[in-house]
Short mmCIF file of C-alpha atoms in Angstrom, two decimals:
data_model
loop_
_atom_site.label_atom_id
_atom_site.label_comp_id
_atom_site.label_asym_id
_atom_site.label_seq_id
_atom_site.Cartn_x
_atom_site.Cartn_y
_atom_site.Cartn_z
CA MET A 17 85.35 85.42 92.59
CA MET A 18 87.51 88.02 94.15
CA LEU A 19 90.60 90.22 93.66
CA ILE A 20 92.92 89.20 96.43
CA ARG A 21 93.77 92.21 98.25
CA GLU A 22 95.69 91.84 100.88
CA LYS A 23 99.24 92.92 100.62
CA GLN A 24 101.10 90.28 102.52
CA PHE A 25 99.87 87.95 98.79
CA TYR A 26 101.51 90.42 96.91
CA LYS A 27 104.08 90.64 99.07
CA THR A 28 104.77 86.87 98.54
CA VAL A 29 104.57 87.09 94.97
CA LEU A 30 107.14 89.12 94.60
CA SER A 31 109.39 87.36 97.14
CA ILE A 32 109.76 84.99 95.09
CA SER A 33 109.17 86.19 91.46
CA ILE A 34 112.38 88.93 92.06
CA PRO A 35 114.99 86.05 92.63
CA MET A 36 113.37 83.46 89.77
CA MET A 37 113.94 86.66 87.84
CA LEU A 38 117.26 87.50 88.73
CA GLN A 39 117.79 83.25 88.15
CA ASN A 40 116.86 83.30 85.39
CA LEU A 41 118.91 86.90 84.11
CA ILE A 42 121.80 84.39 85.08
CA GLY A 43 121.13 82.21 83.26
CA VAL A 44 120.92 83.84 80.49
CA ALA A 45 124.09 86.00 81.45
CA VAL A 46 125.73 81.93 81.33
CA GLY A 47 124.80 81.37 77.42
CA LEU A 48 125.49 85.22 76.30
CA ALA A 49 129.37 84.72 78.30
CA ASP A 50 130.16 81.54 77.25
CA THR A 51 129.09 82.55 72.91
CA LEU A 52 131.18 86.14 73.74
CA MET A 53 134.31 84.29 75.04
CA LEU A 54 134.10 81.08 72.41
CA GLY A 55 132.99 83.63 69.19
CA ARG A 56 136.51 85.22 70.02
CA LEU A 57 138.24 81.59 68.75
CA GLY A 58 136.30 81.72 65.17
CA GLU A 59 133.47 80.40 63.91
CA VAL A 60 133.69 77.02 63.87
CA GLU A 61 134.69 76.58 67.82
CA LEU A 62 131.33 78.22 68.23
CA THR A 63 129.16 75.97 66.17
CA SER A 64 131.35 73.14 67.94
CA ALA A 65 130.55 73.91 71.04
CA ALA A 66 126.62 75.25 70.16
CA LEU A 67 126.30 72.15 68.27
CA SER A 68 127.64 69.53 70.85
CA GLN A 69 125.07 71.40 73.58
CA GLN A 70 121.79 70.39 71.56
CA PHE A 71 121.81 66.96 73.57
CA PHE A 72 122.60 68.74 76.91
CA PHE A 73 119.66 70.54 75.40
CA ILE A 74 117.72 67.33 75.10
CA PHE A 75 118.97 65.62 78.19
CA MET A 76 117.94 69.17 80.46
CA VAL A 77 114.61 69.88 79.09
CA MET A 78 113.54 66.19 80.60
CA ASN A 79 115.15 67.77 84.12
CA PHE A 80 112.75 70.56 84.03
CA GLY A 81 109.74 68.73 83.29
CA LEU A 82 111.27 66.29 86.01
CA GLY A 83 112.17 69.43 88.34
CA GLY A 84 108.73 70.90 87.08
CA GLY A 85 106.59 67.53 87.93
CA THR A 86 107.96 67.26 91.19
CA ALA A 87 107.33 70.54 92.55
CA ILE A 88 103.51 69.49 91.95
CA LEU A 89 103.44 67.23 94.65
CA ILE A 90 106.19 69.04 96.55
CA SER A 91 104.53 72.14 97.15
CA GLN A 92 101.30 71.07 97.79
CA TYR A 93 102.46 68.38 100.49
CA TRP A 94 103.70 71.98 102.14
CA GLY A 95 101.01 73.64 102.15
CA LYS A 96 99.87 70.85 104.74
CA GLN A 97 103.51 70.74 106.42
CA ASP A 98 103.40 67.41 105.83
CA VAL A 99 107.42 67.09 105.25
CA PRO A 100 108.33 63.10 105.78
CA LYS A 101 106.80 62.34 102.55
CA ILE A 102 108.26 65.69 100.79
CA ARG A 103 111.79 63.76 101.66
CA THR A 104 110.12 60.56 99.95
CA ILE A 105 109.60 62.67 97.20
CA MET A 106 112.68 64.90 96.59
CA GLY A 107 114.37 61.15 96.76
CA ILE A 108 112.24 59.27 94.84
CA MET A 109 113.41 62.82 92.16
CA TYR A 110 117.36 62.15 93.31
CA LYS A 111 116.69 58.83 91.67
CA VAL A 112 115.03 59.33 88.35
CA SER A 113 117.51 62.22 88.80
CA ILE A 114 120.58 60.59 88.93
CA SER A 115 119.59 56.94 86.32
CA LEU A 116 118.44 59.79 83.81
CA SER A 117 121.73 61.69 84.23
CA ILE A 118 124.35 58.29 84.13
CA MET A 119 122.01 57.14 80.96
CA PHE A 120 123.22 60.37 78.67
CA MET A 121 126.80 60.46 80.29
CA ILE A 122 127.19 56.96 78.75
CA VAL A 123 125.47 57.55 75.99
CA SER A 124 127.97 61.25 75.31
CA LEU A 125 131.03 59.33 76.14
CA ALA A 126 130.19 56.24 74.12
CA ILE A 127 129.11 57.60 70.32
CA PRO A 128 129.90 61.38 70.65
CA ARG A 129 131.23 61.92 67.19
CA GLN A 130 127.87 60.24 65.92
CA ILE A 131 125.60 62.10 68.35
CA ILE A 132 128.18 65.98 66.43
CA SER A 133 127.51 64.37 62.76
CA VAL A 134 123.65 64.29 63.69
CA PHE A 135 123.63 67.89 63.38
CA THR A 136 126.37 69.04 60.90
CA THR A 137 128.80 66.84 58.70
CA ASP A 138 131.51 69.81 59.06
CA ILE A 139 134.88 67.09 59.73
CA ARG A 140 136.46 70.12 61.89
CA VAL A 141 133.29 70.75 63.87
CA ILE A 142 132.54 67.50 64.47
CA ASP A 143 136.60 66.47 65.34
CA ILE A 144 136.12 69.54 68.25
CA GLY A 145 132.96 69.18 69.06
CA GLU A 146 133.78 65.63 70.15
CA GLN A 147 136.12 66.11 72.12
CA TYR A 148 133.87 69.36 74.32
CA LEU A 149 130.66 66.71 74.59
CA ARG A 150 132.92 63.78 76.26
CA ILE A 151 134.19 66.69 78.74
CA LEU A 152 130.71 68.60 78.75
CA SER A 153 129.22 64.98 79.58
CA ILE A 154 130.55 64.99 83.78
CA SER A 155 128.47 67.48 84.14
CA TYR A 156 125.40 65.91 83.67
CA ILE A 157 124.93 64.52 87.30
CA PHE A 158 125.98 67.58 88.50
CA SER A 159 123.50 69.96 86.19
CA SER A 160 120.83 67.33 86.41
CA PHE A 161 121.49 67.63 91.32
CA SER A 162 121.13 71.67 90.72
CA ASN A 163 118.34 72.24 88.76
CA CYS A 164 115.86 69.52 91.23
CA SER A 165 117.23 70.56 94.61
CA MET A 166 116.24 74.12 92.89
CA ALA A 167 113.34 73.32 91.73
CA GLY A 168 111.82 71.36 95.33
CA LEU A 169 113.24 74.29 96.75
CA ARG A 170 111.31 76.98 95.41
CA ALA A 171 108.18 74.98 95.74
CA ILE A 172 108.25 75.08 99.09
CA LYS A 173 109.29 79.23 98.91
CA THR A 174 113.24 78.84 99.47
CA VAL A 175 114.03 80.84 96.79
CA ARG A 176 116.62 83.34 97.84
CA VAL A 177 119.34 80.47 98.01
CA SER A 178 119.25 79.88 94.09
CA VAL A 179 120.25 83.49 93.42
CA VAL A 180 123.54 83.63 95.25
CA ILE A 181 124.05 79.95 94.48
CA TYR A 182 123.84 80.78 90.80
CA SER A 183 126.12 84.37 90.54
CA ILE A 184 129.01 82.78 92.34
CA SER A 185 128.96 79.47 89.62
CA LEU A 186 128.60 82.76 86.81
CA LEU A 187 131.43 84.36 87.85
CA LEU A 188 133.71 80.89 88.09
CA ASN A 189 132.50 80.41 84.65
CA ILE A 190 133.06 83.28 83.06
CA PHE A 191 136.26 83.92 85.09
CA LEU A 192 137.75 79.65 84.35
CA ASN A 193 136.96 80.33 80.09
CA TRP A 194 139.15 83.45 80.71
CA ILE A 195 141.84 81.25 82.04
CA LEU A 196 141.14 78.11 80.21
CA ILE A 197 140.40 79.36 76.85
CA PHE A 198 142.44 81.43 76.22
CA GLY A 199 145.82 80.04 78.06
CA ASN A 200 145.23 83.17 80.76
CA LEU A 201 147.00 83.53 84.52
CA GLY A 202 149.87 80.93 82.75
CA ALA A 203 147.52 78.08 82.39
CA PRO A 204 147.55 76.40 78.31
CA GLN A 205 145.28 77.62 76.04
CA LEU A 206 142.49 74.67 75.20
CA GLY A 207 140.11 76.85 73.53
CA VAL A 208 136.73 74.83 72.96
CA VAL A 209 138.32 72.12 75.60
CA GLY A 210 139.17 74.74 78.50
CA ALA A 211 134.77 75.89 77.60
CA ALA A 212 133.75 72.52 78.39
CA ILE A 213 136.48 72.08 81.15
CA ALA A 214 134.95 75.04 83.10
CA THR A 215 131.61 74.06 82.69
CA VAL A 216 131.73 71.01 84.62
CA ILE A 217 133.93 72.78 87.25
CA ALA A 218 130.61 75.57 87.60
CA ARG A 219 129.14 72.66 88.05
CA ILE A 220 130.22 70.64 90.29
CA THR A 221 131.09 73.77 92.08
CA GLU A 222 127.41 74.44 92.25
CA SER A 223 126.36 71.07 92.99
CA VAL A 224 129.25 71.33 96.31
CA LEU A 225 127.45 74.87 97.36
CA ILE A 226 123.60 73.32 96.96
CA ILE A 227 125.36 70.19 99.43
CA ILE A 228 126.47 72.44 102.05
CA PHE A 229 123.29 74.72 102.17
CA LEU A 230 121.04 71.38 102.51
CA LYS A 231 123.31 70.27 104.83
CA PHE A 232 123.56 73.19 107.71
CA PHE A 233 121.43 75.67 106.55
CA ASP A 234 118.16 74.15 105.85
CA LYS A 235 115.81 73.94 108.06
CA LYS A 236 112.84 72.88 106.46
CA MET A 237 113.17 69.65 104.37
CA ARG A 238 116.76 68.34 106.57
CA LEU A 239 117.87 66.25 103.17
CA GLY A 240 120.32 63.41 103.78
CA LEU A 241 121.32 60.61 102.37
CA ASP A 242 119.22 58.69 104.06
CA ILE A 243 116.40 59.85 101.41
CA LEU A 244 117.55 57.20 99.13
CA LYS A 245 116.67 54.71 100.82
CA ARG A 246 112.65 56.26 101.55
CA ALA A 247 109.97 53.70 99.46
CA ASP A 248 106.74 54.42 99.13
CA LYS A 249 104.69 52.44 96.31
CA TYR A 250 101.99 55.10 96.42
CA LEU A 251 103.80 58.17 96.27
CA ARG A 252 105.74 56.78 93.92
CA LYS A 253 102.35 56.13 91.42
CA ASP A 254 101.31 59.57 92.16
CA PHE A 255 104.80 60.01 91.17
CA ILE A 256 104.60 58.66 87.88
CA LYS A 257 100.90 59.73 87.80
CA ILE A 258 101.94 63.50 88.06
CA VAL A 259 105.70 63.31 86.77
CA THR A 260 105.28 61.67 83.27
CA PRO A 261 103.05 63.96 81.91
CA VAL A 262 104.84 66.87 82.33
CA VAL A 263 108.58 65.44 81.00
CA ILE A 264 106.87 64.52 77.81
CA ASN A 265 105.04 67.77 77.64
CA GLU A 266 108.74 69.27 77.62
CA MET A 267 109.97 66.72 75.20
CA ILE A 268 107.00 67.29 72.84
CA TRP A 269 107.34 71.17 72.77
CA SER A 270 110.64 71.38 72.53
CA VAL A 271 110.89 69.26 69.75
CA GLY A 272 108.07 71.51 67.94
CA SER A 273 110.55 75.16 68.71
CA SER A 274 112.90 72.68 66.79
CA MET A 275 110.58 72.28 63.89
CA ILE A 276 109.99 75.86 64.16
CA SER A 277 113.45 77.13 64.34
CA ILE A 278 113.80 75.03 61.03
CA ILE A 279 110.88 77.31 59.39
CA VAL A 280 112.48 80.24 60.62
CA GLY A 281 115.49 78.82 59.39
CA ARG A 282 115.20 78.05 55.94
CA MET A 283 113.91 81.50 55.18
CA GLY A 284 116.92 82.74 54.16
CA THR A 285 120.02 84.29 57.01
CA GLU A 286 118.00 87.94 56.97
CA VAL A 287 115.14 86.25 58.36
CA VAL A 288 117.10 84.54 61.04
CA ALA A 289 119.22 87.67 61.98
CA ALA A 290 116.26 89.80 62.44
CA ASN A 291 114.31 87.09 64.57
CA THR A 292 117.63 86.46 66.71
CA ILE A 293 117.10 90.15 67.41
CA ALA A 294 113.23 90.07 67.89
CA ASN A 295 114.25 87.50 70.10
CA VAL A 296 116.44 89.13 73.06
CA VAL A 297 114.13 92.09 73.23
CA ASN A 298 111.03 89.58 74.12
CA GLN A 299 113.40 87.10 76.16
CA CYS A 300 113.42 90.65 78.31
CA MET A 301 110.33 91.89 78.17
CA THR A 302 109.20 88.95 79.26
CA VAL A 303 111.60 88.05 82.04
CA ILE A 304 109.28 89.20 84.80
CA VAL A 305 106.08 87.12 83.29
CA TYR A 306 108.23 83.67 83.35
CA ALA A 307 109.19 84.87 87.29
CA VAL A 308 105.41 85.52 88.08
CA SER A 309 104.74 82.02 86.85
CA GLY A 310 106.98 80.24 88.77
CA ALA A 311 105.77 81.77 91.09
CA SER A 312 101.83 81.15 90.84
CA SER A 313 102.63 78.04 90.97
CA VAL A 314 104.56 77.36 93.96
CA ILE A 315 101.46 79.80 95.32
CA ILE A 316 98.19 77.58 94.42
CA GLY A 317 100.23 74.17 94.97
CA ASN A 318 100.62 75.43 98.55
CA SER A 319 97.30 77.00 98.99
CA ILE A 320 95.58 73.87 96.96
CA GLY A 321 97.66 71.84 99.46
CA ALA A 322 96.47 73.68 102.66
CA LYS A 323 92.58 72.66 101.23
CA GLU A 324 92.59 76.66 100.96
CA TYR A 325 90.27 76.15 98.13
CA GLU A 326 87.94 79.45 98.03
CA ARG A 327 91.54 81.31 98.26
CA THR A 328 93.81 79.25 95.19
CA LYS A 329 90.51 80.79 92.72
CA GLY A 330 90.82 84.00 94.32
CA GLU A 331 94.89 84.05 93.93
CA ALA A 332 94.55 82.66 90.59
CA PHE A 333 92.02 84.92 89.54
CA THR A 334 94.18 87.18 91.24
CA LEU A 335 97.19 86.10 89.29
CA LEU A 336 95.57 86.33 85.66
CA ILE A 337 94.46 89.79 86.00
CA CYS A 338 98.27 90.86 86.86
CA VAL A 339 99.41 88.81 84.24
CA ALA A 340 97.67 89.84 81.69
CA THR A 341 98.38 93.37 82.45
CA LEU A 342 102.04 92.79 82.60
CA GLY A 343 101.61 90.99 79.40
CA MET A 344 100.21 94.35 78.20
CA LEU A 345 103.15 96.80 79.58
CA ALA A 346 105.84 94.25 78.05
CA GLY A 347 103.84 94.79 74.68
CA VAL A 348 103.42 98.13 74.91
CA CYS A 349 107.50 98.25 75.68
CA VAL A 350 108.08 95.95 72.85
CA PHE A 351 105.72 98.61 70.28
CA ILE A 352 107.69 101.66 71.79
CA ALA A 353 111.09 100.14 71.97
CA ARG A 354 111.69 98.16 68.51
CA PRO A 355 112.97 101.60 66.28
CA HIS A 356 115.45 102.38 69.30
CA ILE A 357 116.36 99.25 69.48
CA ILE A 358 116.74 98.00 65.79
CA ASN A 359 119.40 100.99 65.40
CA PHE A 360 121.96 99.48 67.91
CA TYR A 361 122.27 96.78 64.97
CA VAL A 362 124.61 96.65 62.47
CA VAL A 363 122.57 95.29 59.76
CA THR A 364 121.20 95.42 56.17
CA ASP A 365 117.69 97.66 55.22
CA LEU A 366 116.07 94.48 55.28
CA THR A 367 117.19 92.96 58.22
CA LYS A 368 115.76 95.99 60.24
CA LYS A 369 112.25 95.76 58.03
CA ILE A 370 111.91 92.38 59.06
CA ALA A 371 112.80 93.03 62.11
CA MET A 372 110.98 95.64 62.58
CA ASP A 373 107.83 93.45 61.59
CA ILE A 374 108.50 90.68 64.00
CA MET A 375 108.72 92.53 66.75
CA LEU A 376 105.27 94.39 66.19
CA ILE A 377 103.32 90.77 66.37
CA ASN A 378 105.30 90.18 69.54
CA SER A 379 104.34 93.24 70.66
CA PHE A 380 100.72 91.96 70.43
CA ILE A 381 101.53 88.24 71.10
CA VAL A 382 103.28 88.74 73.92
CA VAL A 383 100.20 89.43 76.31
CA PHE A 384 99.27 85.62 75.03
CA GLN A 385 102.29 83.93 75.65
CA ALA A 386 102.45 85.72 78.58
CA LEU A 387 99.03 83.69 80.04
CA ALA A 388 99.92 80.47 78.21
CA ASN A 389 102.39 80.72 80.36
CA THR A 390 101.71 81.09 83.55
CA LEU A 391 98.04 79.62 83.14
CA ASN A 392 99.40 76.17 81.50
CA VAL A 393 102.79 75.79 82.99
CA GLY A 394 102.34 78.18 86.52
CA ILE A 395 98.36 78.21 87.92
CA LEU A 396 96.92 74.86 85.97
CA ARG A 397 100.07 72.93 86.43
CA ALA A 398 100.05 73.47 89.91
CA GLY A 399 96.59 72.07 90.67
CA GLY A 400 97.33 68.79 89.06
CA ASP A 401 95.94 68.99 85.79
CA THR A 402 98.79 67.90 84.03
CA ASN A 403 97.30 65.72 81.17
CA PHE A 404 95.33 69.40 79.82
CA VAL A 405 98.13 71.15 80.02
CA LEU A 406 99.67 68.43 78.01
CA ILE A 407 97.27 68.65 75.21
CA ASN A 408 96.82 72.66 75.14
CA ASP A 409 100.61 73.55 75.23
CA VAL A 410 101.83 70.91 72.48
CA ILE A 411 98.22 70.51 69.92
CA PHE A 412 97.49 73.93 68.62
CA MET A 413 101.72 74.04 67.97
CA TRP A 414 101.78 70.55 66.23
CA LEU A 415 97.74 70.87 63.90
CA LEU A 416 98.64 74.19 63.47
CA ALA A 417 101.18 76.36 63.71
CA ILE A 418 104.31 74.31 62.83
CA PRO A 419 101.84 72.91 59.69
CA LEU A 420 100.50 76.11 57.91
CA GLY A 421 104.10 77.39 58.91
CA PHE A 422 105.55 75.26 56.59
CA ILE A 423 102.87 75.78 54.04
CA GLY A 424 103.08 79.56 54.04
CA ALA A 425 106.52 80.25 54.15
CA PHE A 426 107.42 77.14 51.12
CA VAL A 427 104.48 76.68 49.32
CA TRP A 428 102.47 80.21 49.38
CA ASP A 429 105.47 82.01 49.88
CA LEU A 430 103.54 84.65 51.69
CA PRO A 431 105.10 87.65 53.23
CA VAL A 432 106.96 87.10 56.86
CA ILE A 433 105.17 88.92 58.77
CA LEU A 434 102.23 86.58 57.30
CA VAL A 435 104.75 83.37 58.63
CA PHE A 436 105.20 84.81 61.55
CA CYS A 437 101.49 85.57 62.41
CA ILE A 438 100.69 81.93 62.05
CA ILE A 439 103.35 80.10 63.80
CA ARG A 440 102.63 82.39 66.91
CA ILE A 441 98.74 81.92 66.49
CA ASP A 442 99.12 78.72 69.36
CA GLU A 443 99.58 81.26 71.79
CA ILE A 444 96.19 82.99 70.98
CA LEU A 445 94.21 80.25 71.12
CA LYS A 446 96.85 78.07 74.61
CA SER A 447 95.65 81.32 76.37
CA ILE A 448 91.97 81.06 75.39
CA CYS A 449 91.86 77.98 76.21
CA ALA A 450 93.70 78.04 79.46
CA THR A 451 91.17 81.19 81.20
CA ILE A 452 88.34 78.62 79.55
CA ARG A 453 89.61 76.07 81.79
CA LEU A 454 90.34 78.37 84.65
CA LEU A 455 87.54 79.93 84.78
CA SER A 456 85.72 76.26 85.48
CA PHE A 457 87.93 75.72 88.12
CA LYS A 458 88.05 71.69 87.21
CA TRP A 459 91.63 72.27 87.56
CA ILE A 460 91.77 72.15 91.64
CA ASN A 461 92.95 68.85 92.42
CA ASN A 462 94.64 67.93 95.50
CA VAL A 463 97.26 65.13 94.66
CA THR A 464 98.37 64.45 98.37
CA ARG A 465 97.64 61.61 100.17
CA GLU A 466 96.96 61.78 103.90
#
C-alpha cells in the first residue's frame, strides 16, 4: 500500500473539492442572509422562521441521506461506465424523492400550527410560523429535486455547475428578500411571508436551471422524463439495501445532534453564545475538509466500480494522510485565531472565557472530526460499507456522548470545558474505529451488477 504520487490524482481531488467547498460556503451564505434580514424585523419574526425550518430540516436530512446513498451506486456504476443503469437509479431516486416531498408538503399544509407548537408555546411565534411553513412547504419538491440532482451529478464528477446554479439562486434569494421582506421597489412589505415566498421562487429557479442543464448541456447521463418509467427489480433491491442505512444514519445522527444542542442550551445563555462563536470558527476551518470528504466519496466509488481495487487501497490511504494533515492545520488555525476572533464580539468576559475554552477543545478535536467525517461519510460509505458506518457514526454519540453529557452537566455539575470534552469524545472514538476499518480493507464492496 503506497501513497498515490501522480499529479492527476491530486488535480482530480482539487477539481471536485474546490467547487464543493464553494457550494458549502454558498449554503452558509443563504442561511446567513435570511437570518440577518429577518433579524431586522424582530426576535418574534426571526424565531418564527427558525422554528418553522426545523420540520424542513428533518425533511432535508432524509434527502441528504437519499442523495448520498444513491451517489454510492452512481459513482461505482460511473467507474464502469454503465450509463443505462445510472439512468435507472436516478429514476428510482427521483420517484422516492417526489413521494417524500409530497408527503411532507401535505403534512405542512394540513397541520402547520401543530408542528410549530411542538417547538414553542409562544402564540405570536406560532401565528407567524404557521403562515411561513404553509408557503415554505411549496418549495419541498424543488429543494429535494435540486439536492438529489446535484448528488447524482457530483457522483459522475460534474461539480462546477452546482456553484453556478447555487450562486444564481443565492443572489436571487437575497434580492427577493430585500424586495418582499421590506417592501422595496414598490412591492408590499410582507415580512416573514415575503421571506418564504422568496425562498420558494429561488428554489423553483434553481430547479429550472438544473432541468435546463440536464436537458441541453449534460452529455454524460442524458436524463429525460423516460427515466421515471424505467424499472429494474434487482437495481431496486440494491437501492433499498444501500440507501436505507444511509437515510437511517442521517436521521439518528440529526436527532443526536439536537440532543447535544439541548444539553448546551440548558447550561446557560453564556454557554450558548460561546458555543455559537466557536461553531462559526469551526465551520469556517473545516469547510475544505468536508469538501475533500465529498471528493473522496466520488473518487473511491469510481475506482471500485472500475474494479481497480489495488488503486482504491492506495487512494484511500493517501486521502487518509491528506485529511489528517488538513485536520491538524485546521486545529493550529483554530488555536492561533482564538483570541483575535473572540475580540470581534461584544460579549461578557465570562462568555469570552467559555468561548476560549471551547475553541481550545475544538483545536484538538478537529483532526478527529475531519478523519471521522472523511472516513465514514466519504471513503467507507463509498465502498458500500453502509451498515458499519451506520453503527460507527451513531453508537458512540448515543451510548457515551449524550448520556455522559447530560450527567456531567446536570448531575455532576462539571465545568463547561469538561462537559464539552465529553460531548465531543465520540469524534475521537469514531475516527479510531473508522481508521482500523479502513486499514482492514473489508469495506471495499463492488455493489454494481453486470
